Amino acid sequence: MPTILTPPGIRKPRRPGAPDHIGEGDHGSGRRPPTDKRTGGNGDGDNWSDRPPGRRGPRERLSRARIGLFFALGGDLMFFVALVSVFFVAKTSGHFDAYSRYINDWLPTSIPTILWLNTAVLLVSSVAAENARRSMFREQDLMDEWIGLGRPISRRAAVWLASTLALGGLFLAGQWIAWDQLSAQHVFFNSNASSHFFYLITIAHAIHLFLGIGALVAALIILARSRQLASRQVFVDATVWYWHAMGLLWIFLFVLLEFCQ
Amino acid sequence: MTAPSQNLGAPSSRGLIALRWVRIGKIARAIFSTHHRNIGFGYLLVSTIAVILGTLLSWLMRVHLSWPAWQLPLHGPILPEDYLALVTMHGTLMLFFVLTVAPQAGFGNLILPAQIGARRVAFPRMNALGLWITAAGLAVLLAAFFVPGGSPITGWTAYPPLSASALAGPGEGLGQDLWLASIALFCIGGTISAVNMLTTIVKLRCEGMTWQRLPLTIWGWFTAALLGVMAFSVLLAAILLLFCDRHLGSSFFIPRGDFINSTLLPHRGSGSPLLWLHLFWFFGHPEVYIAILPGMGLTSMVIGNFAHRRVFAYRLMIATTLLIGLLGLLVWGHHMFVAGLNPFAGTAFAAASMAIAIPATAKVLSWLATVWRSRPSLTTPMLFALGFVSLFVAGGLTGPILAQPILDEYLHNTFFVVGHFHLIMAMAGIFGVYCATYYWFPLLAGGRMLSERLGKWHFWLTFVLAYTTFLPMYFSGLAGEPRHYAQLTGLTAPAQALLGATIAIQYHITAGAILLGATQLLFFANLILTLRSPRRAEPNLWRATTMEWAPHIFDQPPTQSAGLTTQETNDLPLPATFRGPCHYSEDGASFLPQWEPPPPSPASQPE
Amino acid sequence: MPSTQAIPAALHGVPGEHSLLAGVGLRFWHLPVDAALHGHALDAQLLLNLWIALALFALLNLLLFGALAFKRRVHRPIHQLTLEYLPLAAFTALFIFLSVRAHTLWAAQRYTGAAPDALQVEVTGMQFAWYFRYPGADETFGRVRNTLVSPAEGNPVGIDPADPNGKDDIVRGQLVLPAGREVDLALRAVDVIHGFAIPEMRLKQNAVPGQTQHIHFTPQTPGDYAILCTQVCGLGHYRMQALLHVLPAAQFDAWLRKQESQVQR
Ligand code: HEA
Ligand code: HEA
Ligand code: CUA
Ligand SMILES: [Cu+2]
């Protein structure tokens, strides 16, 4: 029985005077959630906001996951900021040779054109992911599932997620080809300063994508297994946001590698 | 991703519960539980191991500095490289695995949820993961003792090229790699637990726990966690780059044609060691504030508690906490005044460092104004809080001195700096940890209470000995004694005359250090005795006002485990907050805790 | 203010108590003699800071623990202004005042390079020794190459024999300087970061491999002073020292001429 539309224990008697004495409009964490058709409250007389925080249903778990992801990505961003700042330092720094002439031996790495293709693939994959995320909250399907007409949500979302997965794999394959092409031109990690960064940045990003792929697979499994619609929604939602973030990050890094060398 | 909301971290590894010899089962459950309280104890255990090792190492350092000829049993004479390895491991253990772990992750997990009226943390499993990664980090670090070449000799700041090539000295091979790996793990674990903590604070505050009503402890943890998320990942990136330099032939930090140990390094690029300094200190300075901010928050609340007053200028305290966090990100250059930084940049960083002294001073003033003539009850936690203030100032006052480039030119890398950070970080930080331990012990140990008499002895001895040990470092530093000197004897003539002059101080410091460390046995004795005794203290014995003391918040109400259905567990009343912390009547006789529903007459409501 | 002189040997001996004695003694802060032109100003600033810090430290502990003596609890006047903001303003002013003073000294020493007629000396740090190179008669340093560095073969700083400028360069294991003349030190490091420090000259600057750091100062009182390494650089860090030998100008010129006549390469 999906807990999503008919949450347990609708409107329990409140402790005397609990909410009324709380001024300052801010109800702790549980800021009044937008009465949200997706997570309960649709017309069945249940208003989530009447419940104490921690009891306000799946919406809370959703925003908790999003906030957590937000902070984690913030940290991750700092990681790449550090790499990129080192990139610019290295690019502008040189040394004095034996004849005390200043040498800047930065020779840009020619970026394999396939990266353009990869970027496009990654963008498309993000679109697919977004569709998956949206379809997790499609009211029509929620209703159907609630009434017990199978699990249309999982079905619909699974398709999109699978395609995201495929496209993500394609992207990684593309990256692999790019590294291949470079090594064919004898551009390796320690060929020169700029190649360090090309490999560092692309590999670091690839590792992040691998994590994303893992999350996608997990999401698919959960879609198939989990009976709690809420956890399915939360997990897919978080995964997709992570995927978007990585796509955005890649565009930034790609522009950096392509144009800023 | 998260455990179902009411599952209070049932053991995540069913496998181990299977072996049901009661004790082992219990222990295993405790160890593998994802409950934030067990995680917190786990962190405390890690930091206790680290602090004991770190203390023993510091004894070896001190004894060697005073009697270089002394031979360590089973080891023989302490060679210069051994001394540097001792310093490095001591600093790493103490700073990373004690003062970043115990106050932030340890007590953060134990107390923070209860203090915001939450029964759980945002991501229990991630939280557990953080603990395990951190513990792994400690294990990897300690492994460095036993590898050929021994542990690294670069100091905790690991400046390249010394840290970038195995040629540079013993311990720079596998030992340095292990050090890097350990700190990398530490960064990952720290980030994970920081993310969990931030989300918990933002999302899990109970009803009525508005931002303005958060205790200052929470603000301390919050700011420290923010700094952690930002700083750790930068250090992680730096470590990655250094690792590439060491093993993949890149040269981010290694200059062209570096010639170590009469061997030309193969690196072809033209890197700069200063780049590492920038990255490291961008992490390093926030790191030291991560170490102290929780202590500041706790001190504020404890002082308010026992002075029976609202913390003076409460709003300002919140503001200064955040301000210190913000400025902490902008002052890293004050570690590099004479390290090759452009002198104009030096001036800018000096200004920022001086600016950060202002919020710190504001805090000191608030603490003073809060205790001033309040006839506080001088319990052990209160004493440790006052000790924190005293030591913080003793170390902090030299901060602005070091922040003046022209003076740092004389004081940089002398024992003056060592004195500075041992007073403000080591000792103030440890006092914060002790304050927390004595204050929250009744909660942590099921109503048992550490003996006040032993506690007071422990405090006064530690307090006096802390000064005996670390104040003289200022003098030996002013006399010119540099850091990382394996010995002060057998040097060339003028240097010997200069540094030999400090030998008397050396004996003094060493004596103090040994007594100081030994005094800590009082605490552990107290701990063991108390845990033996069944004596139960009454609930909220400190007459505290913050949520963690409310009934049934720290020790949760029965759950599924006690045969309640999920339904019933869900229906258990949740905590709510009705006012900010520290509401005491003017004479301090009566108080109004945060969880107390307001009395009928609306008149009796300050705020 | 106490005179800033080295602690006499009389202060050594019995552990513990003596360091306390020294603590309360006249030479309270244990500063060594200062023999550089800028040393006096620096010391003045340093001592001013130290005394202020000491006073504040004493005052704070007095207020903090002394206040416990009061047996009566006062209803605290909630004058945030007087108790918090006014003192804070005062402290801010104090910090600004100290910063400005310190800045003027810093700017005077670091913002501008050495005077053109300053004595040029190059300092090279390596594990674990300092070497000092004088440009010789032609007043230009010869080219150096790290790969040529080899103290054993009498070429500790790696002077390139192919460069004529290097022929007359003088390389010594101790730094000899004239009193009263500005010196422009060019700091180099061959292997790892080293810290070039002369406590009695109130001077410190790291020598970073791959770059050249310039620092200039004027030694004043002739005598022998210790040159230390203050940046951990390996197992020999503690014994990486050299001697600074400050001579009266006339004697220095004689010494330099002698060295120039000696160089043969
Ligand atoms: C938290 C930080 C911390 C702490 C507590 C200490 C504690 C001590 N330190 Fe350390 N030290 C550092 C951080 C710390 N240090 C750092 C970062 C460096 C620089 C390293 C480098 O340069 O690379 C350093 C360097 C350093 C040096 C300089 C070496 C050199 O450069 O030549 C010396 C020399 O005397 C020294 C001595 C001591 C001594 C005698 C103690 C004694 O006080 C030890 C006595 C111990 C205690 C009083 C703590 C007891 C506390 C508990 C038992 C807590 C119980 C736990 C719970 C309740 C959970 N330390
Ligand atoms: C908890 C850790 C901690 C804290 C809080 C601080 C606080 C400060 N630190 Fe410190 N510092 C370290 C840990 C810490 N430091 C460590 C570990 C190192 C060495 C790293 C290494 O090289 O290994 C270091 C080194 C260090 C240096 C580099 C020294 C050198 O290597 O040459 C500098 C330079 O500016 C500096 C400055 C400051 C300043 C300005 C503050 C300020 O935040 C201080 C603010 C506090 C005050 C200003 C006191 C306020 C009180 C009063 C004003 C008294 C009021 C009195 C009455 C009301 C009566 N610190
Ligand atoms: Cu050279 Cu230390
Ligand atoms: Cu700092």
CSV table of C-alpha atoms in Angstrom, one decimal, chain B residues 303 306-308 371 373-379 382 386, chain C residues 67-68 73:
chain,number,residue,atom,x,y,z
B,303,ILE,CA,29.0,30.3,30.8
B,306,PHE,CA,26.2,28.7,35.1
B,307,ALA,CA,26.1,32.5,35.3
B,308,HIS,CA,22.3,32.0,35.1
B,371,VAL,CA,30.1,36.2,34.0
B,373,ARG,CA,29.5,39.6,39.0
B,374,SER,CA,27.0,37.0,38.3
B,375,ARG,CA,28.0,34.8,41.3
B,376,PRO,CA,28.3,31.9,38.9
B,377,SER,CA,28.1,28.3,40.2
B,378,LEU,CA,31.7,27.1,39.7
B,379,THR,CA,31.0,23.6,38.6
B,382,MET,CA,32.1,26.1,34.2
B,386,LEU,CA,36.5,30.0,32.1
C,67,ALA,CA,35.1,38.9,39.6
C,68,LEU,CA,34.4,35.5,41.2
C,73,ARG,CA,25.2,39.1,42.4
